[in-house]
Amino acid sequence: MPGLSSAAGVVGFLSEPEPELQVFALEVLNEQIDSLWTEVAASVGDIEALYEDPSFPERELAALVAAKVYYNLQEYNESMIFALGAGKLFDLDHEGEFEDTIISKCVDAYIALSGSAPANSTNLPPPQLTTAFPSTANGASSISAGLASPTTPFSQSTLPSKSLLSRQDSSTAFDPSAQAGGDANLPSALPASVASQANIQKQLYAIVDELFERCFRGGSYRQVIGIAVEARRLDVLRRAISRASEDEKEQRKDEVGNLIRSQDLIEYVLEICMTVVQERGLRNELLRLVLDLLNDIPSPDYFSIAKCIVYLNEHTMASDMLVQLVKKGDPTSTAISYQIAFDLYDNSTQEFLKKVREELPAMPEAETAQPADSAEEAPEPKESDQLLKELNDSAGVPASTLEDDQYKKEEALTPEAQKAFDSVREILSGTKTIELGLEFLFRSNRTDMAVLNKIRDSLEARNSIFHTAVTLATAFMHAGTTNDKFFRENLDWLAKAVNWSKFTATAALGVIHRGNLGQGLKLLDPYLPKEQIAGSNPSSAYSQGGSLYALGLIYANHETFALDVIREHFKKATEEVVQHGGALGLGVAGMATGDDSIYEDLKSVLYTDSALNGEAVGIAMGLIMLGTGNIKALEDMIQYAHDTQHEKIVRGLALGMALIMYGRQEGADELVNGLLDDPDPILRYGGIQTLSLAYCGTGSNKAVRKLLHVAVSDVSDDVRRIAVMSLGFILFRKPSNVPRMVELLSESYNPHVRYGAAMALGISCAGTGLDEAIDLLEPMIKDPTDFVRQGALIALSMIMVQQNEVMNPKVSTIRKTLMKAITDRHEDAMTKFGSAIALGIIDAGGRNCTISLQTQTGNLNMAGIVGMAVFTQYWYWFPLTHFLSLSFAPTAVVGLDQDLEIPSFKFHSATRPSLFDYPPEQEAKQEDAPEKVKTAVLSTTAQAKRRAQKKEKQQRRESMDIDQTPTTPKTSNLGEKMELDEPAGKEDNPEAEKPEGEKKLEGEVSSESAKKKMEKEKVGYQLENMSRVLPAQRKFISFPDGRYRPVKKPTGGVVLLTDTTPSEPKSLMELKAKKKVKPAATPATMQDRVVEALGQHMADRADRGESSGAAEAAGVLTAVDEDVEGGEEAEVPGDFEYFTDEEGGGDE
């Protein structure tokens, strides 16, 4: 039928009484509605009447025409309802904009309808604080706060009704944290007619089911999974994965057991859980479903199971899986159990790992033969046992079943199984991981000492802030390398440390020797508090406190005997400085143990109401209870924060409460709201920290909106600063989104907001070298405010860590900028401090560490996040800067065989060697000598000299019987001008000859030359085991060696290998980090330790040549400061003998 130019005649048929004419009109309009809809729109009521008439034979056709009319009118909800009424006439297989739009609206309605179903009864609400914040009608914590809100200038009550900050969010993006599918007023919510009409719902489900079937036929399983997750339909999710496995079996009947497609889908669901789903309850339900599906597979992916177990905190399932693998007895299963144990250590808390170790089977005689540190890990029943019992009771597990399981675990084990379980325990304790990380950093240390010496020479050591800056730079550059040579060789500089600078310098030893489990206590023995003996010189309280802090950093997140040693000193300490360092050491070493006895010790010191140690104690209480959500601890801390008058104590308690709520998400909302409504800005500051740590890494839209609102509304600059900074913690898994979000904030009139924007970029984009972030930070280097420049320099170093000129051409320019800020005499002290720290960060761990807030397997790096959160408090207290070392992660691939030995083999990197190579070291330049006054030389004299030189050259040529083309001397146009003698070092300094424009382009030229060099290189090269492999390089790594095969896809860190030819002899790598000196045994009492140290002092100096310098350093740091009342003066060390790494010994 030819196209109609007008629909007037056809529309008239709709009013005719004969159904045949009406059906004819509808058929014509259905075919040409796209061109005639403007005329038909006025008669859409007649079409609706035909659809609603039960006697009309073509009701579905009328519904389809009405749907198309409403579609062209952009009334998509009405169009969807009539399209559903069209039944089979609405063809899903027909490709067109109308069909695609209606399908999209149907999916949205399906998600909203499914989301409005009653929630699962297993998702219990989080426990409530019994000591809640008293609230008024406005939700403020007090009447004064209700009348004068902390956000009064831009508060909710004063905003107009149309303000962006007061109206509800109209975003159509999926946010699982929104209850019941969202507000019914939102455009994406469920239409009222769909919610009320059962036949429409039935047709909606039919359409969506047909859509799912179409996806199944086309192999688009991921689309179905995405819709099922958004709709919270776990039954559809299970159906999609089951259908995928069935289809794969049909296609590959000869390989039924190898279900690759279904395993890929399960990994996809896991990825969605970790990166998209924001509600904790829904995530747990999805993970439990994934666990059930994985257990149904004949050969399950044990690594995916382990990832689910960690998130669900199911320690019993973890131990059962390890037992099952070990008892299989074959080498591959044993290697898989070791790899899972390594992954569990990287991703779990100390409390979780301790429970798993206790549940592993052990022979009775083996329990009595445990080493000292293991024996102390089997204490009397604690609260964790009670929690385990309550968990089993709530799960309906009878006591008899638990006892039977215990008897089963105590069955006789073969020697091979017993050895494997012992190895698993060692791995779960963290000893093996820490030992391998220490070995890698020791072997691969590439610290550029020229940079460090330049920092030392440029900053005046008599100024405590500069001395602290050099100390921190030294600690970060040598973090984990055990190389404290800089301290031993610069004793005169070290002797200038007084008071808290001495505290920080002593604590820096803990950063340098972090992970040195065998000798940590022995190294710090000269600094630790000792009982005073008559006639002996008292040591400085600052070095004693710093040594306890250092001891905690060495054994960070590793519960061993060191925790008891620190606790013993802490309980005996009477000086506030020692208590301060002991509290920080306790918190770091006992992180996330949930130990009530340590918490009570800390609380008793807190109640002495000392401002000096109160801040450290508050932080330590949060570290001990990290992530537990302990209600009793929160109530105690909230109450005391309101009672005390010391701001430092309130600040420490605020951060401690945030640490307790780490990763709790919705469970922290009540505490966050209460703290944010408090009139005290320090507690509001803590509320923002609680929000950032509770939702860290989730990308929660709700948390981001709250932070942005506070960033522009709070009356306190401190609160605004931390609100902007916290965006980095929420969004570090999506670093590319952060520059766009903070772009306007980085140009704010408020310098605190600009500083927060800089640090947010540094935290979220750490180690990425993201160009967008660098473009925002470069102008901030020249900011008029000193602390903004400081934050920009630190953030740039975080982003540029382990970047070279090939990966990012701007790295050389940024390094020069950092050095220029150090050497510029006109630069502010605060900026110089930030530049020194930045130079330490950019070369962290001997250029072998990156800053990582995620583990190798993609989970949250608890220690890294906590370390970064506490590091940001250096704004108030410099010693807390050392916490950043917890975020340093060695970038190495370490292969271990089934015997947990390090075989010597090579793996392949499919890149050019220069792409991920170390950045070049800075050339050590001689200090410029004072320039001589340039002597004027007459032009006639210069011309005479040139003639004499020319004549002499000519004579030399004639005396040699060699035909050589004479060189033409350069003509000079300065013949008539007075010339000057060149200074002595001019020829050696090409920089003086370069024009200013060339100096600016030097970085670009060097990067271009690096790129040309890379183009000439051959792609692909071999790497030795235990080599540096950057995160961006992992995807290019392969194991072509025919003998050793990884048990899983390498993700960096420790990789277990299976030996395909175990009968052949193997070559092993020797551990270089293990010294010949045996670790010191813990003396029975403090007095024994003091006597032993005094009696063996001279003998140790003779036996350990390399420790003589360290002993002198100990004497410098432990000397009592001159300004301490009643103390002895600290003498500058005299001549002494020490041994360096290159020479056997000598006199100074």
PDB file of N, CA, C and O in Angstrom, residues 557-592:
ATOM      1  N   ASN A 557      51.116  -6.116  61.905  1.00  0.00           N
ATOM      2  CA  ASN A 557      50.083  -7.057  61.456  1.00  0.00           C
ATOM      3  C   ASN A 557      50.560  -8.501  61.517  1.00  0.00           C
ATOM      4  O   ASN A 557      50.199  -9.336  60.682  1.00  0.00           O
ATOM      5  N   HIS A 558      51.394  -8.791  62.529  1.00  0.00           N
ATOM      6  CA  HIS A 558      51.950 -10.138  62.668  1.00  0.00           C
ATOM      7  C   HIS A 558      52.041 -10.440  64.159  1.00  0.00           C
ATOM      8  O   HIS A 558      52.964 -10.014  64.843  1.00  0.00           O
ATOM      9  N   GLU A 559      51.055 -11.153  64.642  1.00  0.00           N
ATOM     10  CA  GLU A 559      50.942 -11.404  66.085  1.00  0.00           C
ATOM     11  C   GLU A 559      51.970 -12.456  66.521  1.00  0.00           C
ATOM     12  O   GLU A 559      51.819 -13.645  66.258  1.00  0.00           O
ATOM     13  N   THR A 560      53.041 -12.006  67.184  1.00  0.00           N
ATOM     14  CA  THR A 560      54.069 -12.916  67.678  1.00  0.00           C
ATOM     15  C   THR A 560      54.434 -12.502  69.092  1.00  0.00           C
ATOM     16  O   THR A 560      53.726 -11.727  69.734  1.00  0.00           O
ATOM     17  N   PHE A 561      55.571 -13.025  69.558  1.00  0.00           N
ATOM     18  CA  PHE A 561      56.039 -12.695  70.896  1.00  0.00           C
ATOM     19  C   PHE A 561      56.282 -11.200  71.053  1.00  0.00           C
ATOM     20  O   PHE A 561      56.262 -10.676  72.165  1.00  0.00           O
ATOM     21  N   ALA A 562      56.540 -10.491  69.937  1.00  0.00           N
ATOM     22  CA  ALA A 562      56.824  -9.057  70.011  1.00  0.00           C
ATOM     23  C   ALA A 562      55.644  -8.301  70.616  1.00  0.00           C
ATOM     24  O   ALA A 562      55.838  -7.299  71.314  1.00  0.00           O
ATOM     25  N   LEU A 563      54.440  -8.770  70.366  1.00  0.00           N
ATOM     26  CA  LEU A 563      53.268  -8.104  70.936  1.00  0.00           C
ATOM     27  C   LEU A 563      53.299  -8.172  72.454  1.00  0.00           C
ATOM     28  O   LEU A 563      52.975  -7.182  73.143  1.00  0.00           O
ATOM     29  N   ASP A 564      53.700  -9.297  73.004  1.00  0.00           N
ATOM     30  CA  ASP A 564      53.795  -9.420  74.460  1.00  0.00           C
ATOM     31  C   ASP A 564      54.935  -8.574  75.018  1.00  0.00           C
ATOM     32  O   ASP A 564      54.832  -8.024  76.112  1.00  0.00           O
ATOM     33  N   VAL A 565      56.049  -8.479  74.258  1.00  0.00           N
ATOM     34  CA  VAL A 565      57.175  -7.652  74.711  1.00  0.00           C
ATOM     35  C   VAL A 565      56.754  -6.185  74.783  1.00  0.00           C
ATOM     36  O   VAL A 565      57.006  -5.490  75.783  1.00  0.00           O
ATOM     37  N   ILE A 566      56.099  -5.701  73.745  1.00  0.00           N
ATOM     38  CA  ILE A 566      55.648  -4.308  73.743  1.00  0.00           C
ATOM     39  C   ILE A 566      54.638  -4.077  74.860  1.00  0.00           C
ATOM     40  O   ILE A 566      54.681  -3.060  75.561  1.00  0.00           O
ATOM     41  N   ARG A 567      53.746  -5.033  75.028  1.00  0.00           N
ATOM     42  CA  ARG A 567      52.722  -4.877  76.075  1.00  0.00           C
ATOM     43  C   ARG A 567      53.351  -4.833  77.459  1.00  0.00           C
ATOM     44  O   ARG A 567      52.914  -4.053  78.325  1.00  0.00           O
ATOM     45  N   GLU A 568      54.376  -5.652  77.686  1.00  0.00           N
ATOM     46  CA  GLU A 568      55.054  -5.653  78.983  1.00  0.00           C
ATOM     47  C   GLU A 568      55.689  -4.288  79.263  1.00  0.00           C
ATOM     48  O   GLU A 568      55.539  -3.727  80.352  1.00  0.00           O
ATOM     49  N   HIS A 569      56.393  -3.739  78.266  1.00  0.00           N
ATOM     50  CA  HIS A 569      57.011  -2.422  78.440  1.00  0.00           C
ATOM     51  C   HIS A 569      55.950  -1.342  78.630  1.00  0.00           C
ATOM     52  O   HIS A 569      56.127  -0.416  79.418  1.00  0.00           O
ATOM     53  N   PHE A 570      54.861  -1.455  77.887  1.00  0.00           N
ATOM     54  CA  PHE A 570      53.807  -0.446  77.965  1.00  0.00           C
ATOM     55  C   PHE A 570      53.179  -0.414  79.362  1.00  0.00           C
ATOM     56  O   PHE A 570      52.915   0.662  79.915  1.00  0.00           O
ATOM     57  N   LYS A 571      52.960  -1.581  79.936  1.00  0.00           N
ATOM     58  CA  LYS A 571      52.338  -1.632  81.265  1.00  0.00           C
ATOM     59  C   LYS A 571      53.280  -1.131  82.346  1.00  0.00           C
ATOM     60  O   LYS A 571      52.846  -0.553  83.349  1.00  0.00           O
ATOM     61  N   LYS A 572      54.602  -1.313  82.147  1.00  0.00           N
ATOM     62  CA  LYS A 572      55.554  -0.869  83.151  1.00  0.00           C
ATOM     63  C   LYS A 572      55.944   0.591  83.007  1.00  0.00           C
ATOM     64  O   LYS A 572      56.506   1.176  83.934  1.00  0.00           O
ATOM     65  N   ALA A 573      55.661   1.175  81.846  1.00  0.00           N
ATOM     66  CA  ALA A 573      56.123   2.533  81.575  1.00  0.00           C
ATOM     67  C   ALA A 573      55.402   3.532  82.474  1.00  0.00           C
ATOM     68  O   ALA A 573      54.196   3.413  82.742  1.00  0.00           O
ATOM     69  N   THR A 574      56.154   4.523  82.915  1.00  0.00           N
ATOM     70  CA  THR A 574      55.581   5.618  83.713  1.00  0.00           C
ATOM     71  C   THR A 574      55.687   6.950  82.993  1.00  0.00           C
ATOM     72  O   THR A 574      54.924   7.870  83.289  1.00  0.00           O
ATOM     73  N   GLU A 575      56.630   7.057  82.034  1.00  0.00           N
ATOM     74  CA  GLU A 575      56.778   8.306  81.299  1.00  0.00           C
ATOM     75  C   GLU A 575      55.814   8.327  80.119  1.00  0.00           C
ATOM     76  O   GLU A 575      55.613   7.321  79.435  1.00  0.00           O
ATOM     77  N   GLU A 576      55.246   9.496  79.879  1.00  0.00           N
ATOM     78  CA  GLU A 576      54.211   9.611  78.862  1.00  0.00           C
ATOM     79  C   GLU A 576      54.747   9.338  77.461  1.00  0.00           C
ATOM     80  O   GLU A 576      54.042   8.783  76.614  1.00  0.00           O
ATOM     81  N   VAL A 577      55.991   9.729  77.195  1.00  0.00           N
ATOM     82  CA  VAL A 577      56.554   9.511  75.865  1.00  0.00           C
ATOM     83  C   VAL A 577      56.676   8.024  75.578  1.00  0.00           C
ATOM     84  O   VAL A 577      56.374   7.553  74.467  1.00  0.00           O
ATOM     85  N   VAL A 578      57.122   7.258  76.575  1.00  0.00           N
ATOM     86  CA  VAL A 578      57.249   5.807  76.401  1.00  0.00           C
ATOM     87  C   VAL A 578      55.871   5.184  76.211  1.00  0.00           C
ATOM     88  O   VAL A 578      55.689   4.277  75.385  1.00  0.00           O
ATOM     89  N   GLN A 579      54.888   5.654  76.963  1.00  0.00           N
ATOM     90  CA  GLN A 579      53.531   5.148  76.789  1.00  0.00           C
ATOM     91  C   GLN A 579      53.003   5.489  75.398  1.00  0.00           C
ATOM     92  O   GLN A 579      52.300   4.684  74.775  1.00  0.00           O
ATOM     93  N   HIS A 580      53.357   6.671  74.925  1.00  0.00           N
ATOM     94  CA  HIS A 580      52.931   7.078  73.582  1.00  0.00           C
ATOM     95  C   HIS A 580      53.472   6.104  72.526  1.00  0.00           C
ATOM     96  O   HIS A 580      52.713   5.582  71.689  1.00  0.00           O
ATOM     97  N   GLY A 581      54.788   5.857  72.553  1.00  0.00           N
ATOM     98  CA  GLY A 581      55.367   4.920  71.595  1.00  0.00           C
ATOM     99  C   GLY A 581      54.884   3.503  71.789  1.00  0.00           C
ATOM    100  O   GLY A 581      54.652   2.774  70.814  1.00  0.00           O
ATOM    101  N   GLY A 582      54.697   3.092  73.047  1.00  0.00           N
ATOM    102  CA  GLY A 582      54.202   1.744  73.304  1.00  0.00           C
ATOM    103  C   GLY A 582      52.791   1.546  72.784  1.00  0.00           C
ATOM    104  O   GLY A 582      52.459   0.471  72.257  1.00  0.00           O
ATOM    105  N   ALA A 583      51.951   2.571  72.910  1.00  0.00           N
ATOM    106  CA  ALA A 583      50.582   2.459  72.409  1.00  0.00           C
ATOM    107  C   ALA A 583      50.576   2.311  70.889  1.00  0.00           C
ATOM    108  O   ALA A 583      49.862   1.452  70.332  1.00  0.00           O
ATOM    109  N   LEU A 584      51.363   3.115  70.191  1.00  0.00           N
ATOM    110  CA  LEU A 584      51.424   2.993  68.735  1.00  0.00           C
ATOM    111  C   LEU A 584      51.972   1.632  68.322  1.00  0.00           C
ATOM    112  O   LEU A 584      51.476   1.006  67.375  1.00  0.00           O
ATOM    113  N   GLY A 585      53.015   1.155  69.034  1.00  0.00           N
ATOM    114  CA  GLY A 585      53.556  -0.168  68.726  1.00  0.00           C
ATOM    115  C   GLY A 585      52.550  -1.279  68.958  1.00  0.00           C
ATOM    116  O   GLY A 585      52.448  -2.216  68.158  1.00  0.00           O
ATOM    117  N   LEU A 586      51.806  -1.186  70.051  1.00  0.00           N
ATOM    118  CA  LEU A 586      50.763  -2.185  70.325  1.00  0.00           C
ATOM    119  C   LEU A 586      49.715  -2.201  69.226  1.00  0.00           C
ATOM    120  O   LEU A 586      49.281  -3.264  68.767  1.00  0.00           O
ATOM    121  N   GLY A 587      49.295  -1.018  68.804  1.00  0.00           N
ATOM    122  CA  GLY A 587      48.259  -0.938  67.782  1.00  0.00           C
ATOM    123  C   GLY A 587      48.706  -1.540  66.464  1.00  0.00           C
ATOM    124  O   GLY A 587      47.965  -2.283  65.824  1.00  0.00           O
ATOM    125  N   VAL A 588      49.945  -1.235  66.054  1.00  0.00           N
ATOM    126  CA  VAL A 588      50.428  -1.735  64.760  1.00  0.00           C
ATOM    127  C   VAL A 588      50.655  -3.244  64.807  1.00  0.00           C
ATOM    128  O   VAL A 588      50.263  -3.978  63.891  1.00  0.00           O
ATOM    129  N   ALA A 589      51.292  -3.727  65.873  1.00  0.00           N
ATOM    130  CA  ALA A 589      51.591  -5.164  65.952  1.00  0.00           C
ATOM    131  C   ALA A 589      50.333  -5.990  66.198  1.00  0.00           C
ATOM    132  O   ALA A 589      50.229  -7.118  65.714  1.00  0.00           O
ATOM    133  N   GLY A 590      49.372  -5.444  66.955  1.00  0.00           N
ATOM    134  CA  GLY A 590      48.161  -6.194  67.270  1.00  0.00           C
ATOM    135  C   GLY A 590      46.978  -5.810  66.425  1.00  0.00           C
ATOM    136  O   GLY A 590      45.822  -5.950  66.855  1.00  0.00           O
ATOM    137  N   MET A 591      47.223  -5.347  65.227  1.00  0.00           N
ATOM    138  CA  MET A 591      46.162  -4.854  64.347  1.00  0.00           C
ATOM    139  C   MET A 591      45.106  -5.927  64.082  1.00  0.00           C
ATOM    140  O   MET A 591      45.425  -7.050  63.691  1.00  0.00           O
ATOM    141  N   ALA A 592      43.839  -5.569  64.351  1.00  0.00           N
ATOM    142  CA  ALA A 592      42.685  -6.429  64.054  1.00  0.00           C
ATOM    143  C   ALA A 592      42.686  -7.738  64.821  1.00  0.00           C
ATOM    144  O   ALA A 592      42.053  -8.703  64.412  1.00  0.00           O
TER     145      ALA A 592
END
